[in-house]
PDB file of C-alpha atoms in Angstrom:
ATOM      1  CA  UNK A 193       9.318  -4.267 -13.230  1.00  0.00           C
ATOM      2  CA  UNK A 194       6.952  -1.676 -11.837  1.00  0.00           C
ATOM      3  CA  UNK A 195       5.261  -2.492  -8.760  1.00  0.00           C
ATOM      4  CA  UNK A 196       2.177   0.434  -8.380  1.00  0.00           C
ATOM      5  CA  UNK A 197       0.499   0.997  -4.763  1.00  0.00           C
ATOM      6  CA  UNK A 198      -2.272   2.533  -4.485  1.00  0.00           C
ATOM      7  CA  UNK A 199      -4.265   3.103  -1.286  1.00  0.00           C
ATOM      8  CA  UNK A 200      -8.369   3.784  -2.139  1.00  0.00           C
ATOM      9  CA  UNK A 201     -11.645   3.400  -1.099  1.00  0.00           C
ATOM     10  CA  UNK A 202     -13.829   6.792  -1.127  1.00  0.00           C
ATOM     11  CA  UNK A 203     -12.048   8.419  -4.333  1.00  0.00           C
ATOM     12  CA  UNK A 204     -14.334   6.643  -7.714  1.00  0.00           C
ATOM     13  CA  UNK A 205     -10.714   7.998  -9.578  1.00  0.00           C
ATOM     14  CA  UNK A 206      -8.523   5.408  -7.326  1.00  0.00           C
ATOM     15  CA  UNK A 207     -10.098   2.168  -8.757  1.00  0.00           C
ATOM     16  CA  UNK A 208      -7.299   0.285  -9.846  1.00  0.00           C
ATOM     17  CA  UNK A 209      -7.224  -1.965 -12.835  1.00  0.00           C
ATOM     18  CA  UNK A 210      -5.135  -4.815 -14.048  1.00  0.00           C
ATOM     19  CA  UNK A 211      -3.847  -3.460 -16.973  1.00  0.00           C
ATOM     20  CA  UNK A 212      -3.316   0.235 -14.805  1.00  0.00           C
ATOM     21  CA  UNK A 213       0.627   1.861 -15.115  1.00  0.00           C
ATOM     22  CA  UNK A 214       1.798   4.404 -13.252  1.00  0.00           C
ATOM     23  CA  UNK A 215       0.641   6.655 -15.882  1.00  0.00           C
ATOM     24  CA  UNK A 216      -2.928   5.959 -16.433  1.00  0.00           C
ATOM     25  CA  UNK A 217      -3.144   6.602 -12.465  1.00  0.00           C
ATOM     26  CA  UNK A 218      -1.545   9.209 -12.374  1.00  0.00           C
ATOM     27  CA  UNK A 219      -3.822  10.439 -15.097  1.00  0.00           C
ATOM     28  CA  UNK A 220      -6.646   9.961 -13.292  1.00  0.00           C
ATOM     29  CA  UNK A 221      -5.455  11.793 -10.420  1.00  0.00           C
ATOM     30  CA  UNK A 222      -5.051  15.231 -12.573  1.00  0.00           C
ATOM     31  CA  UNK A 223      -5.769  18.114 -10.396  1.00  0.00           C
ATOM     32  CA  UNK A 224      -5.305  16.165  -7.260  1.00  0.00           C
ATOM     33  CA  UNK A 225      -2.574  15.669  -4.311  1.00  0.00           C
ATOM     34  CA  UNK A 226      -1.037  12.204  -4.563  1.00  0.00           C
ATOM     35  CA  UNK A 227       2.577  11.221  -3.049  1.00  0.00           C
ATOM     36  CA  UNK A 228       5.343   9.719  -4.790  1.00  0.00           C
ATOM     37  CA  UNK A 229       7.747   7.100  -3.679  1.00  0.00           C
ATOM     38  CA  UNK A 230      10.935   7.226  -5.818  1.00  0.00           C
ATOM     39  CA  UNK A 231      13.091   4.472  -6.917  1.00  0.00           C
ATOM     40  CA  UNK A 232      15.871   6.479  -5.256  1.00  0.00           C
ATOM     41  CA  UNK A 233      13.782   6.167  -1.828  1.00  0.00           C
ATOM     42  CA  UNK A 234      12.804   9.873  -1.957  1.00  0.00           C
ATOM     43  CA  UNK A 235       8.827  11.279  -1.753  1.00  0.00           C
ATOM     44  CA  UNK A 236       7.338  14.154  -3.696  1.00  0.00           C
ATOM     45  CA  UNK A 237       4.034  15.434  -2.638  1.00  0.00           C
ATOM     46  CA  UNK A 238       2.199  17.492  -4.670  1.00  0.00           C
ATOM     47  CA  UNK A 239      -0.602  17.930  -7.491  1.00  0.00           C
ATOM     48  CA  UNK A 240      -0.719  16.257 -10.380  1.00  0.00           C
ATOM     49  CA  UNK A 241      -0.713  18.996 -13.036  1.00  0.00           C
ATOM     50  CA  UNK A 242       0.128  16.904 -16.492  1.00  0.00           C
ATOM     51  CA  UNK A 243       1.146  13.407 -17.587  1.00  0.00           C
ATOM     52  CA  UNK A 244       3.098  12.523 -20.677  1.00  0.00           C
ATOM     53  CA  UNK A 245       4.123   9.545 -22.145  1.00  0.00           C
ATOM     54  CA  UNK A 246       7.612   9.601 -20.074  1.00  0.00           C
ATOM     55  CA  UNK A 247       7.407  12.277 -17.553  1.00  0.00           C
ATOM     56  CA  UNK A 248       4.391  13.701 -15.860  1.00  0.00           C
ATOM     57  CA  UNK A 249       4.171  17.210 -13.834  1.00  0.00           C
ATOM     58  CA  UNK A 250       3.738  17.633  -9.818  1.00  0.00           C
ATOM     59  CA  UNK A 251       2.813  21.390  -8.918  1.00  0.00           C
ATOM     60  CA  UNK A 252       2.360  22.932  -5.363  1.00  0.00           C
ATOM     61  CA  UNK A 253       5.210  20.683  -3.813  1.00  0.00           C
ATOM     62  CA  UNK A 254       4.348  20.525   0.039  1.00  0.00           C
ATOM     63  CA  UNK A 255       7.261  22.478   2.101  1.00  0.00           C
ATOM     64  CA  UNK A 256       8.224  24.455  -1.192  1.00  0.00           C
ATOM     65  CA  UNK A 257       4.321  25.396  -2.648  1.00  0.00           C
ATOM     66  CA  UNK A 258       5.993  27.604  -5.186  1.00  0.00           C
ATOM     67  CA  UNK A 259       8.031  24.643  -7.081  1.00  0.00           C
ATOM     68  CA  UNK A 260       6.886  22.209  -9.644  1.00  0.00           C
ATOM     69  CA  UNK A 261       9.206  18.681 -10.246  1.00  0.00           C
ATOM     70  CA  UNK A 262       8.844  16.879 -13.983  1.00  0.00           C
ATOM     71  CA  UNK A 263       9.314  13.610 -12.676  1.00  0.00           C
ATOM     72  CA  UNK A 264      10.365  10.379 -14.945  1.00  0.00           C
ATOM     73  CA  UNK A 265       7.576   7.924 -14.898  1.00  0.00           C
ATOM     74  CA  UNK A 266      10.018   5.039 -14.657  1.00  0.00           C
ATOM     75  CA  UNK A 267      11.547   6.876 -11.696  1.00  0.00           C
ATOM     76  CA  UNK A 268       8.346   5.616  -9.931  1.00  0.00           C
ATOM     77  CA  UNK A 269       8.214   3.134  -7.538  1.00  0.00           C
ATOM     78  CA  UNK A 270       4.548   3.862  -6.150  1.00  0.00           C
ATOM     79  CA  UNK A 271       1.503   6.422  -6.361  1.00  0.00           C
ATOM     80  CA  UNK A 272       0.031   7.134  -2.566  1.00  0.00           C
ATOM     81  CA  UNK A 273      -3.685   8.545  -2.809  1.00  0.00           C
ATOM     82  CA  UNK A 274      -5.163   9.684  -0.230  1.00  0.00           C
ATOM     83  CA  UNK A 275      -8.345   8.120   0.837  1.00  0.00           C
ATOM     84  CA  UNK A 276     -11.728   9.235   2.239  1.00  0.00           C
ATOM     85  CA  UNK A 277     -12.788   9.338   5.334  1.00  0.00           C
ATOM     86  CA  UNK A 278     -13.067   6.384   7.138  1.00  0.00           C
TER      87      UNK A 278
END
């Protein structure tokens, strides 16, 4: 079991839906900052760059901007987004 969080209000791209997996948000998050909480407890921050159908992409990883990580989707226990203002 997958349990997806997802903090939004401001961001149209953040709506979550029902039937949403990790990978359709991170798909709609291409091109944008999001964190990741790992089943292993660890975080990656970074931009979304590509999503496949078992791995997606995180570019520009904060503390070490000139590494990317190919992370396994079912490595994922949670998305973070960012929100808007309040």
């Amino acid at each position: 079991m997958v349990t997806l969080s997802v903090t939004a209000l401001a961001n149209p791209n953040i709506a979550f839906e029902p039937t949403d997996t990790i990978a359709s948000v991170l798909k709609r998050q291409i091109g944008e900052r999001v964190e990741l909480r790992l089943k292993s407890g660890e975080k990656l921050d970074g931009k979304v760059t590509a999503v496949g159908e078992k791995a997606a992409q995180i570019s520009a990883l904060t503390g070490q901007e000139f590494f990317d990580a190919v992370v396994v989707l079912d490595d994922i226990s949670a998305v973070v987004i960012r929100r808007g203002e309040k």
